[in-house]
CSV table of C-alpha atoms in Angstrom, one decimal:
chain,number,residue,atom,x,y,z
A,1,MET,CA,129.6,-130.1,87.4
A,2,PRO,CA,132.7,-129.0,87.5
A,3,HIS,CA,132.9,-125.4,88.2
A,4,PRO,CA,134.4,-123.3,85.2
A,5,LEU,CA,137.0,-121.7,86.6
A,6,GLY,CA,138.9,-125.0,86.4
A,7,ASP,CA,141.5,-124.9,89.1
A,8,ARG,CA,140.2,-123.9,92.4
A,9,PRO,CA,141.1,-120.3,93.4
A,10,SER,CA,142.7,-119.2,96.8
A,11,LYS,CA,139.7,-117.7,98.1
A,12,ILE,CA,136.0,-116.5,97.8
A,13,ILE,CA,135.2,-113.3,99.3
A,14,ALA,CA,131.9,-112.1,99.4
A,15,VAL,CA,130.2,-109.0,100.6
A,16,HIS,CA,127.3,-108.3,102.8
A,17,LEU,CA,125.6,-105.6,102.1
A,18,ASN,CA,126.2,-103.8,98.5
A,19,PHE,CA,122.9,-103.0,96.9
A,20,PRO,CA,120.9,-100.1,98.5
A,21,SER,CA,117.6,-102.4,97.8
A,22,ARG,CA,119.0,-104.9,100.1
A,23,ALA,CA,120.5,-102.7,102.6
A,24,ARG,CA,116.7,-101.3,103.0
A,25,GLU,CA,115.2,-104.1,103.4
A,26,ARG,CA,118.2,-104.5,106.6
A,27,GLY,CA,117.5,-101.7,107.7
A,28,ARG,CA,120.9,-100.3,107.7
A,29,ILE,CA,123.4,-98.7,105.2
A,30,PRO,CA,127.0,-99.4,105.4
A,31,SER,CA,129.2,-96.2,105.6
A,32,GLU,CA,132.2,-99.1,104.2
A,33,PRO,CA,132.3,-102.3,102.7
A,34,SER,CA,132.3,-105.8,105.1
A,35,TYR,CA,133.4,-109.0,104.3
A,36,PHE,CA,133.6,-112.9,104.7
A,37,LEU,CA,135.4,-116.0,103.3
A,38,LYS,CA,133.7,-118.6,102.0
A,39,PRO,CA,136.0,-121.8,100.8
A,40,PRO,CA,137.5,-122.8,97.8
A,41,SER,CA,135.7,-126.2,98.9
A,42,SER,CA,132.2,-124.4,98.9
A,43,LEU,CA,132.5,-123.9,94.6
A,44,ALA,CA,130.2,-125.7,92.3
A,45,GLY,CA,128.6,-125.6,88.8
A,46,THR,CA,125.5,-125.2,87.1
A,47,GLY,CA,123.6,-128.6,87.6
A,48,ASP,CA,125.5,-129.1,90.9
A,49,PRO,CA,122.8,-129.9,93.8
A,50,LEU,CA,122.5,-127.8,96.7
A,51,ALA,CA,122.6,-130.1,99.7
A,52,ARG,CA,120.1,-128.8,102.3
A,53,PRO,CA,121.5,-131.5,106.0
A,54,ALA,CA,118.4,-133.3,107.5
A,55,GLY,CA,117.4,-131.0,110.5
A,56,CYS,CA,118.0,-127.3,108.7
A,57,GLU,CA,114.9,-125.3,107.6
A,58,LEU,CA,116.3,-122.1,106.2
A,59,MET,CA,117.9,-123.3,103.1
A,60,THR,CA,119.1,-119.8,101.8
A,61,PHE,CA,119.5,-119.0,98.2
A,62,GLU,CA,121.4,-115.1,97.0
A,63,GLY,CA,122.1,-114.2,93.6
A,64,GLU,CA,124.7,-112.1,93.0
A,65,ILE,CA,127.1,-110.8,90.4
A,66,ALA,CA,130.6,-112.8,90.6
A,67,LEU,CA,134.0,-111.3,89.7
A,68,VAL,CA,136.7,-113.4,88.8
A,69,ILE,CA,140.2,-111.9,89.1
A,70,GLY,CA,142.1,-112.1,85.6
A,71,ARG,CA,145.6,-111.0,87.5
A,72,ARG,CA,147.5,-109.8,91.2
A,73,ALA,CA,145.8,-107.5,92.8
A,74,HIS,CA,148.0,-106.0,95.4
A,75,ARG,CA,147.9,-101.9,96.5
A,76,VAL,CA,145.7,-101.1,93.5
A,77,ALA,CA,144.2,-97.8,93.5
A,78,PRO,CA,140.3,-97.7,92.3
A,79,GLY,CA,141.2,-96.3,88.9
A,80,GLU,CA,143.3,-99.2,88.5
A,81,ALA,CA,141.3,-102.0,90.0
A,82,TRP,CA,138.6,-102.9,87.2
A,83,GLU,CA,141.7,-103.9,85.4
A,84,HIS,CA,142.8,-106.8,87.9
A,85,VAL,CA,139.3,-108.7,87.3
A,86,GLY,CA,139.5,-110.5,84.3
A,87,TRP,CA,136.0,-112.3,84.4
A,88,VAL,CA,132.3,-111.4,85.9
A,89,THR,CA,130.3,-114.3,86.0
A,90,ALA,CA,126.7,-115.3,88.0
A,91,ALA,CA,126.9,-116.8,91.7
A,92,ASN,CA,124.5,-118.1,94.6
A,93,ASP,CA,125.9,-117.1,97.8
A,94,ALA,CA,123.8,-120.8,99.1
A,95,GLY,CA,123.4,-121.5,102.9
A,96,VAL,CA,121.5,-122.3,105.7
A,97,HIS,CA,120.9,-120.3,108.7
A,98,ASP,CA,119.9,-122.9,111.1
A,99,MET,CA,123.5,-122.8,111.9
A,100,LYS,CA,124.7,-119.4,111.8
A,101,TRP,CA,123.9,-119.1,115.9
A,102,ALA,CA,127.0,-121.4,115.6
A,103,ASP,CA,129.4,-119.0,113.5
A,104,ARG,CA,129.9,-115.7,115.7
A,105,GLY,CA,130.3,-113.7,112.0
A,106,SER,CA,132.5,-116.0,109.9
A,107,ASN,CA,129.6,-117.3,108.5
A,108,LEU,CA,131.4,-120.6,107.7
A,109,ARG,CA,129.2,-122.9,108.9
A,110,SER,CA,126.7,-121.6,107.6
A,111,LYS,CA,127.4,-120.6,104.0
A,112,GLY,CA,130.9,-122.6,103.5
A,113,ALA,CA,129.3,-125.7,103.5
A,114,ASP,CA,130.8,-128.4,100.4
A,115,GLY,CA,128.5,-127.1,97.0
A,116,PHE,CA,127.8,-123.7,98.5
A,117,THR,CA,129.4,-121.3,96.2
A,118,PRO,CA,127.8,-122.7,92.6
A,119,ILE,CA,128.8,-120.1,89.9
A,120,GLY,CA,128.5,-120.1,86.5
A,121,PRO,CA,127.8,-121.3,83.5
A,122,ARG,CA,129.9,-118.7,81.3
A,123,LEU,CA,132.3,-116.2,82.2
A,124,LEU,CA,131.9,-112.7,80.5
A,125,ASP,CA,135.1,-110.8,79.6
A,126,ALA,CA,135.7,-108.1,82.1
A,127,ARG,CA,137.1,-106.0,79.8
A,128,ALA,CA,134.7,-105.7,76.7
A,129,LEU,CA,131.6,-105.0,79.8
A,130,ASP,CA,130.5,-101.6,81.6
A,131,PRO,CA,130.9,-102.8,85.6
A,132,ALA,CA,128.0,-100.0,85.4
A,133,ALA,CA,125.5,-101.7,82.7
A,134,LEU,CA,125.1,-105.0,84.3
A,135,ARG,CA,121.6,-106.7,85.2
A,136,ILE,CA,121.2,-109.8,87.8
A,137,ARG,CA,118.0,-112.2,88.2
A,138,THR,CA,117.0,-114.8,89.9
A,139,TRP,CA,114.5,-117.3,89.7
A,140,VAL,CA,113.1,-119.8,92.3
A,141,ASN,CA,110.2,-122.4,90.0
A,142,GLY,CA,110.4,-120.1,87.3
A,143,GLU,CA,109.5,-117.1,88.9
A,144,ILE,CA,111.4,-114.2,88.9
A,145,VAL,CA,112.6,-113.0,92.7
A,146,GLN,CA,115.2,-111.0,91.9
A,147,ASP,CA,116.0,-108.5,89.5
A,148,ASP,CA,118.4,-105.4,89.9
A,149,THR,CA,121.4,-103.8,88.2
A,150,SER,CA,125.3,-102.5,89.3
A,151,ASP,CA,124.8,-98.7,88.9
A,152,THR,CA,122.7,-98.4,92.3
A,153,LEU,CA,125.9,-100.6,93.9
A,154,LEU,CA,126.6,-98.9,97.0
A,155,PHE,CA,130.3,-100.1,96.6
A,156,PRO,CA,131.3,-100.2,93.2
A,157,PHE,CA,132.5,-103.2,91.7
A,158,ALA,CA,136.7,-101.4,91.1
A,159,ALA,CA,136.3,-99.6,95.2
A,160,LEU,CA,135.5,-103.0,96.2
A,161,VAL,CA,138.5,-105.0,94.2
A,162,ALA,CA,140.7,-101.5,95.6
A,163,ASP,CA,139.4,-101.8,99.3
A,164,LEU,CA,140.3,-105.7,99.1
A,165,SER,CA,144.2,-105.2,97.6
A,166,ARG,CA,144.7,-102.5,100.8
A,167,LEU,CA,146.0,-105.8,103.1
A,168,VAL,CA,145.2,-109.0,101.3
A,169,THR,CA,146.6,-109.9,98.0
A,170,LEU,CA,144.2,-110.7,95.4
A,171,GLU,CA,145.6,-113.5,93.5
A,172,ALA,CA,144.1,-114.7,89.6
A,173,GLY,CA,141.5,-117.0,90.0
A,174,ASP,CA,140.0,-115.6,93.4
A,175,VAL,CA,136.2,-115.0,93.2
A,176,ILE,CA,134.9,-112.1,94.8
A,177,LEU,CA,130.8,-112.3,95.1
A,178,THR,CA,129.9,-108.5,95.3
A,179,GLY,CA,126.4,-108.4,97.4
A,180,THR,CA,122.5,-110.1,96.4
A,181,PRO,CA,119.9,-107.4,95.9
A,182,ALA,CA,116.6,-107.3,97.6
A,183,GLY,CA,114.8,-111.0,97.8
A,184,ALA,CA,117.2,-113.5,98.5
A,185,SER,CA,114.9,-115.8,101.3
A,186,VAL,CA,114.2,-119.3,101.7
A,187,ALA,CA,114.1,-122.5,99.4
A,188,GLY,CA,113.3,-126.1,100.4
A,189,PRO,CA,114.0,-129.6,98.6
A,190,GLY,CA,112.6,-130.0,95.2
A,191,ASP,CA,112.9,-126.3,94.7
A,192,THR,CA,115.4,-124.8,91.2
A,193,VAL,CA,117.3,-121.7,91.6
A,194,GLU,CA,118.3,-119.9,88.5
A,195,VAL,CA,120.6,-116.9,88.5
A,196,GLU,CA,121.9,-114.7,85.7
A,197,VAL,CA,124.1,-112.3,84.7
A,198,THR,CA,123.6,-110.0,81.6
A,199,ALA,CA,125.8,-107.1,80.1
A,200,GLY,CA,123.6,-105.6,76.7
A,201,PRO,CA,123.4,-109.3,74.5
A,202,GLN,CA,125.5,-111.0,76.6
A,203,SER,CA,124.8,-113.2,79.1
A,204,THR,CA,126.6,-116.1,81.6
A,205,GLY,CA,123.2,-118.4,80.8
A,206,ARG,CA,121.5,-119.3,83.9
A,207,LEU,CA,123.1,-120.6,86.4
A,208,SER,CA,120.6,-123.4,87.9
A,209,ASN,CA,121.0,-125.1,91.7
A,210,THR,CA,118.3,-127.9,92.7
A,211,VAL,CA,117.9,-128.1,96.9
A,212,VAL,CA,117.9,-131.5,97.5
A,213,GLN,CA,117.5,-133.1,101.1
A,214,ALA,CA,121.6,-134.3,102.5
A,215,GLY,CA,121.3,-136.9,105.1
A,216,PRO,CA,121.6,-136.7,108.9
A,217,LEU,CA,125.0,-134.8,110.0
A,218,ASP,CA,127.3,-136.1,112.5
A,219,GLY,CA,126.3,-136.3,116.2
A,220,TRP,CA,129.2,-133.8,116.9
A,221,GLY,CA,130.1,-130.0,117.1
A,222,ALA,CA,127.3,-127.5,116.5
A,223,MET,CA,123.7,-128.7,115.6
A,224,PRO,CA,121.5,-126.8,113.0
A,225,ARG,CA,119.1,-125.0,115.5
A,226,ALA,CA,115.6,-122.2,114.2
A,227,ASP,CA,113.9,-119.8,115.6
A,228,ASP,CA,111.7,-116.7,114.9
A,229,ALA,CA,115.0,-114.4,114.8
A,230,ALA,CA,116.3,-116.7,113.2
A,231,ARG,CA,113.2,-117.0,110.2
A,232,ALA,CA,112.7,-113.6,110.1
A,233,ASP,CA,116.8,-113.3,109.1
A,234,ALA,CA,116.3,-116.2,106.5
A,235,TRP,CA,113.3,-115.2,104.6
A,236,GLY,CA,114.1,-111.4,104.4
A,237,SER,CA,111.5,-109.6,102.8
A,238,ALA,CA,109.2,-112.5,102.5
A,239,TYR,CA,109.1,-113.5,106.1
A,240,VAL,CA,105.2,-113.5,107.3
A,241,ALA,CA,106.0,-112.9,111.3
A,242,LYS,CA,103.5,-115.4,113.6
A,243,ALA,CA,102.2,-113.7,115.8
A,244,THR,CA,104.2,-113.2,119.5
A,245,LEU,CA,100.7,-113.7,121.6
A,246,ASP,CA,97.1,-115.0,120.8
A,247,GLU,CA,95.2,-112.1,119.7
A,248,ALA,CA,92.0,-113.2,121.8
A,249,VAL,CA,94.6,-113.2,124.6
A,250,ALA,CA,96.2,-110.0,124.0
A,251,GLU,CA,92.8,-108.3,123.2
A,252,ALA,CA,91.7,-108.9,126.9
A,253,LEU,CA,94.9,-108.2,128.7
A,254,ARG,CA,94.6,-104.8,127.0
A,255,GLY,CA,90.9,-104.5,129.1
A,256,LEU,CA,93.0,-105.2,132.0
A,257,SER,CA,94.9,-103.1,134.1
A,258,THR,CA,97.8,-104.4,136.1
A,259,ALA,CA,96.5,-104.4,139.9
A,260,THR,CA,93.8,-106.4,138.9
A,261,LEU,CA,97.0,-109.1,136.9
A,262,SER,CA,99.1,-108.3,139.6
A,263,SER,CA,97.0,-109.6,142.7
A,264,GLN,CA,96.0,-112.6,140.5
A,265,MET,CA,99.4,-113.2,140.0
A,266,ARG,CA,100.0,-112.9,144.0
A,267,LYS,CA,97.3,-115.7,144.2
A,268,ARG,CA,99.3,-118.0,142.1
A,269,GLY,CA,103.0,-117.5,144.2
A,270,LEU,CA,104.3,-115.5,142.6
A,271,GLN,CA,105.6,-112.1,144.4
A,272,HIS,CA,107.4,-110.2,142.5
A,273,MET,CA,106.5,-109.5,138.8
A,274,SER,CA,106.3,-106.1,138.9
A,275,ILE,CA,109.3,-104.4,137.1
A,276,ASP,CA,109.7,-101.8,139.6
A,277,GLY,CA,110.4,-97.6,138.9
A,278,VAL,CA,109.4,-97.4,135.7
A,279,HIS,CA,106.3,-94.9,134.5
A,280,PRO,CA,105.2,-94.3,130.7
A,281,ALA,CA,106.1,-91.2,129.1
A,282,GLY,CA,103.7,-90.9,127.3
A,283,GLY,CA,101.4,-89.8,130.0
A,284,ASP,CA,98.4,-92.2,131.5
A,285,GLY,CA,96.3,-93.0,129.3
A,286,VAL,CA,99.0,-95.5,127.4
A,287,LYS,CA,98.4,-99.5,127.8
A,288,MET,CA,100.5,-101.5,126.1
A,289,VAL,CA,100.3,-105.9,125.8
A,290,GLY,CA,103.2,-107.5,124.2
A,291,THR,CA,106.3,-110.1,124.7
A,292,ALA,CA,109.5,-109.5,125.6
A,293,HIS,CA,112.9,-109.1,123.8
A,294,THR,CA,115.8,-108.4,126.1
A,295,LEU,CA,118.5,-106.0,126.0
A,296,ARG,CA,121.2,-106.4,128.6
A,297,TYR,CA,123.4,-103.6,129.4
A,298,LEU,CA,126.8,-103.5,132.1
A,299,PRO,CA,128.6,-100.9,133.4
A,300,LEU,CA,130.6,-98.3,131.5
A,301,ARG,CA,134.5,-99.5,131.1
A,302,GLU,CA,135.9,-96.6,128.6
A,303,ASP,CA,138.1,-99.3,126.9
A,304,LEU,CA,135.8,-102.1,126.5
A,305,PHE,CA,133.3,-99.0,125.3
A,306,GLU,CA,134.8,-98.5,121.7
A,307,ARG,CA,134.5,-102.3,120.9
A,308,HIS,CA,130.7,-102.9,121.8
A,309,GLY,CA,129.3,-99.5,121.8
A,310,GLY,CA,130.4,-98.6,118.3
A,311,GLY,CA,129.1,-100.0,115.1
A,312,MET,CA,125.8,-102.1,114.7
A,313,ASN,CA,126.2,-102.6,118.7
A,314,ALA,CA,123.5,-104.6,120.8
A,315,GLN,CA,121.5,-101.9,121.4
A,316,LYS,CA,121.1,-101.6,117.8
A,317,ARG,CA,120.6,-105.1,116.6
A,318,ALA,CA,117.8,-105.5,119.1
A,319,ILE,CA,116.1,-102.8,118.0
A,320,GLU,CA,116.4,-104.7,114.2
A,321,GLU,CA,116.0,-107.7,116.4
A,322,LEU,CA,112.4,-106.2,117.2
A,323,ARG,CA,109.4,-108.5,115.8
A,324,PRO,CA,105.6,-106.9,116.1
A,325,GLY,CA,104.4,-107.4,119.4
A,326,GLN,CA,106.8,-107.5,121.1
A,327,VAL,CA,108.3,-105.2,123.9
A,328,LEU,CA,111.6,-104.1,124.3
A,329,VAL,CA,112.8,-104.8,128.0
A,330,MET,CA,116.0,-103.3,129.0
A,331,ASP,CA,118.4,-103.8,132.0
A,332,ALA,CA,120.1,-100.9,133.1
A,333,ARG,CA,120.5,-101.8,136.6
A,334,ARG,CA,118.2,-99.5,137.6
A,335,ASP,CA,120.3,-96.1,136.6
A,336,ALA,CA,118.5,-93.9,134.7
A,337,SER,CA,121.7,-91.1,134.8
A,338,SER,CA,121.7,-91.1,130.8
A,339,GLY,CA,119.8,-92.3,128.7
A,340,THR,CA,119.1,-95.8,127.5
A,341,ILE,CA,117.0,-95.3,124.1
A,342,GLY,CA,116.5,-92.0,122.2
A,343,ASP,CA,114.0,-91.0,119.8
A,344,ILE,CA,115.9,-92.0,116.7
A,345,LEU,CA,116.1,-96.0,117.8
A,346,ALA,CA,112.3,-95.5,119.6
A,347,LEU,CA,111.0,-94.3,116.1
A,348,ARG,CA,112.4,-97.4,114.4
A,349,ALA,CA,111.4,-100.0,117.1
A,350,ALA,CA,108.0,-98.0,116.0
A,351,LYS,CA,108.4,-98.7,112.3
A,352,ARG,CA,109.7,-102.6,112.9
A,353,GLY,CA,105.9,-103.2,114.8
A,354,ALA,CA,107.0,-103.1,117.9
A,355,ALA,CA,104.2,-103.1,121.4
A,356,GLY,CA,106.4,-101.2,123.8
A,357,VAL,CA,109.7,-100.2,124.8
A,358,VAL,CA,110.3,-100.6,128.9
A,359,THR,CA,114.1,-99.8,130.0
A,360,ASP,CA,114.5,-99.3,134.0
A,361,GLY,CA,117.2,-97.1,133.0
A,362,GLY,CA,117.4,-93.2,131.3
A,363,LEU,CA,115.0,-91.8,128.3
A,364,ARG,CA,116.7,-89.3,126.0
A,365,ASP,CA,113.9,-87.4,124.1
A,366,SER,CA,111.4,-87.3,126.1
A,367,ALA,CA,108.6,-85.2,125.0
A,368,THR,CA,109.7,-86.3,121.6
A,369,VAL,CA,109.4,-90.3,122.5
A,370,ALA,CA,105.8,-89.0,124.4
A,371,ALA,CA,104.1,-87.8,121.6
A,372,MET,CA,105.2,-91.2,119.7
A,373,ASP,CA,102.4,-93.9,118.8
A,374,LEU,CA,104.7,-96.3,121.0
A,375,PRO,CA,104.1,-97.3,124.8
A,376,VAL,CA,107.7,-96.1,126.6
A,377,PHE,CA,108.4,-97.1,130.9
A,378,HIS,CA,111.2,-95.9,131.4
A,379,ALA,CA,112.4,-94.7,135.0
A,380,GLY,CA,113.2,-91.2,134.0
A,381,ALA,CA,114.1,-88.5,131.6
A,382,HIS,CA,118.0,-87.4,131.7
A,383,PRO,CA,119.8,-85.8,128.2
A,384,ALA,CA,122.9,-87.7,128.3
A,385,VAL,CA,123.9,-90.6,125.9
A,386,LEU,CA,123.9,-94.2,127.3
A,387,GLY,CA,127.7,-93.9,126.6
A,388,ARG,CA,128.3,-92.1,130.3
A,389,ARG,CA,127.3,-95.1,132.1
A,390,HIS,CA,126.5,-97.9,130.4
A,391,VAL,CA,128.0,-101.0,127.5
A,392,PRO,CA,125.4,-102.6,125.2
A,393,TRP,CA,126.5,-105.7,126.0
A,394,ASP,CA,124.0,-108.8,124.7
A,395,THR,CA,121.0,-109.3,123.0
A,396,GLY,CA,118.1,-112.0,123.8
A,397,LEU,CA,119.1,-113.4,127.4
A,398,PRO,CA,117.2,-113.3,130.8
A,399,ILE,CA,117.7,-110.0,132.4
A,400,SER,CA,116.8,-108.3,135.2
A,401,CYS,CA,114.4,-104.6,134.9
A,402,GLY,CA,113.6,-103.2,137.9
A,403,GLY,CA,113.8,-105.7,140.1
A,404,ALA,CA,111.8,-108.3,137.6
A,405,LEU,CA,113.1,-111.4,136.1
A,406,VAL,CA,112.5,-111.0,132.7
A,407,GLN,CA,113.0,-113.7,130.0
A,408,PRO,CA,112.4,-114.0,126.1
A,409,GLY,CA,109.2,-114.3,125.0
A,410,ASP,CA,107.6,-113.6,128.8
A,411,VAL,CA,104.3,-111.4,128.4
A,412,LEU,CA,104.8,-107.7,129.6
A,413,VAL,CA,101.6,-105.3,130.2
A,414,GLY,CA,101.7,-102.0,131.4
A,415,ASP,CA,99.7,-98.7,132.0
A,416,ALA,CA,99.5,-95.9,134.7
A,417,ASP,CA,100.4,-98.4,137.6
A,418,GLY,CA,103.7,-99.3,135.9
A,419,VAL,CA,104.2,-102.3,134.2
A,420,VAL,CA,103.7,-106.4,135.0
A,421,VAL,CA,105.4,-109.9,133.6
A,422,ILE,CA,103.3,-112.6,133.3
A,423,PRO,CA,105.2,-116.4,132.5
A,424,PRO,CA,103.3,-116.7,129.0
A,425,ASP,CA,102.4,-120.5,130.0
A,426,ILE,CA,99.6,-119.5,132.7
A,427,VAL,CA,98.5,-115.9,130.6
A,428,GLU,CA,95.5,-117.5,129.5
A,429,GLY,CA,94.3,-119.1,132.8
A,430,LEU,CA,95.3,-115.6,134.5
A,431,ALA,CA,93.6,-113.0,132.1
A,432,ALA,CA,90.3,-115.1,132.7
A,433,ASP,CA,90.3,-115.1,136.2
A,434,ALA,CA,91.4,-111.4,135.7
A,435,ALA,CA,88.4,-110.5,133.5
A,436,GLU,CA,86.5,-111.6,136.3
A,437,GLN,CA,87.7,-110.4,139.6
A,438,GLU,CA,87.4,-107.0,137.5
A,439,ALA,CA,84.0,-108.0,136.7
A,440,GLN,CA,83.5,-108.3,140.7
A,441,GLU,CA,85.2,-105.2,141.0
A,442,ARG,CA,82.3,-103.3,139.3
A,443,PHE,CA,79.9,-104.9,140.8
A,444,ILE,CA,81.1,-103.6,144.3
A,445,THR,CA,82.1,-100.3,142.9
A,446,GLU,CA,78.9,-99.9,142.1
A,447,ARG,CA,77.0,-100.8,145.0
A,448,VAL,CA,79.4,-98.4,147.3
A,449,ALA,CA,78.6,-95.6,145.4
A,450,GLU,CA,74.5,-96.3,146.1
A,451,GLY,CA,75.5,-95.7,149.7
A,452,GLU,CA,76.6,-99.6,150.6
A,453,PRO,CA,79.1,-100.6,153.4
A,454,VAL,CA,82.1,-102.8,152.6
A,455,ASP,CA,81.9,-105.5,154.6
A,456,GLY,CA,80.8,-109.1,152.8
A,457,LEU,CA,80.4,-106.8,149.9
A,458,TYR,CA,84.5,-106.1,149.6
A,459,PRO,CA,85.6,-108.4,148.9
A,460,LEU,CA,82.1,-110.2,147.5
A,461,GLY,CA,81.1,-112.3,150.1
A,462,PRO,CA,78.1,-115.1,150.5
A,463,ARG,CA,75.0,-112.7,151.0
A,464,TRP,CA,76.0,-110.8,147.8
A,465,ARG,CA,76.9,-113.6,145.3
A,466,GLU,CA,73.5,-114.4,144.0
A,467,HIS,CA,73.0,-110.6,143.2
A,468,TYR,CA,76.2,-110.5,141.7
A,469,GLU,CA,75.8,-113.3,139.3
A,470,THR,CA,72.5,-111.7,138.0
A,471,TRP,CA,74.3,-109.3,137.7
A,472,ARG,CA,76.9,-110.8,135.5
A,473,ARG,CA,74.3,-112.2,133.4
A,474,ASP,CA,72.4,-108.7,132.9
A,475,HIS,CA,76.2,-106.9,131.6
A,476,SER,CA,77.6,-110.1,129.7
């Protein structure tokens, strides 16, 4: 169906975060609006299909209030900006998160495909509307999933138009997608997404689009890729995270010491699996079990710190990417002469459900962090911020921490002796063997306490094997 604008606009501009409800879901409140472009070829109308390419699983919907510029806006002041808005309508800022990994911030592949910006079905005259009195609602298969009002916006509509027009001339017909409220999520083939904007008795009508399965992409260029981080980002508040580690295995590991686990790995030829030089902030009773999510710092270079250290840098992204049961592992090159995490980010990690934090660098606010219900292992307390020594660089890649190679998804166990890294493909067998070793050592300890000599007893020799088996049955 033709979109309601007739001729295509020169550009479509979308706002990343604007509704406080969505910002709370995302865990950050921007101080200024940020934008991305969608091509005019992505425009569609009500009734048009949302075509999900084969190989993609994360077709997302975002109900939005769309502004259509009525007359040219170039360096207009906020007090005059609304006069340049001609119409208001409903929009769906659709996309496929499976392609987001390849966009590096542009959103072109993930959000710019043909048909990924349906708008309509009717235009409301902006001159007759109060821009702070609009309501946006979204339904999926008849069930309401988004409902919010424009009086809550972080950046009012006029502020967006004025801000954009400082540097970008807005032409008549251009479209501004003003952000989505909480509840944006994933729709699959057969799901119908409807979006409506109302202003009192006036309504755009319901913009209705059904997701359909499209054919495969041609076999050149970036191909769809989805991981758990992409799924969590796409599903939003509807996402139910999988346990990062089987709970039965995790519970077994909680009952085992790092010394025993290290011994078992040594028997398997794994000699370099300890993160050296770190100790727990919370004292000797701490226990940590989880899977690795990694963050790498590079040495400070002043000319690069402003670009990489400010805003939503890799350190903050790593915190926001954490899933329940993960351990944030930081490569600070064993340089503890500045902090690599402090109390606020540690608290945020705890709120994200993190199982712990490990850094071979320094810890700020150490007393406060030690009192938290979050295991934190570090190389030393230091009052300085990370910018004294480190530039936060990237996340989710293999790193070195305390001399150990740590890959995302590795299993980490920490206690008073330190932290060990366990390859995930051996963790179940290792846990079983470690439990057997600790049972033998408890038996041996009891015998030594009774006065038995260690010869033939430690390690357990043939003479004591039958006694041990009887003891094991009695203590199972």
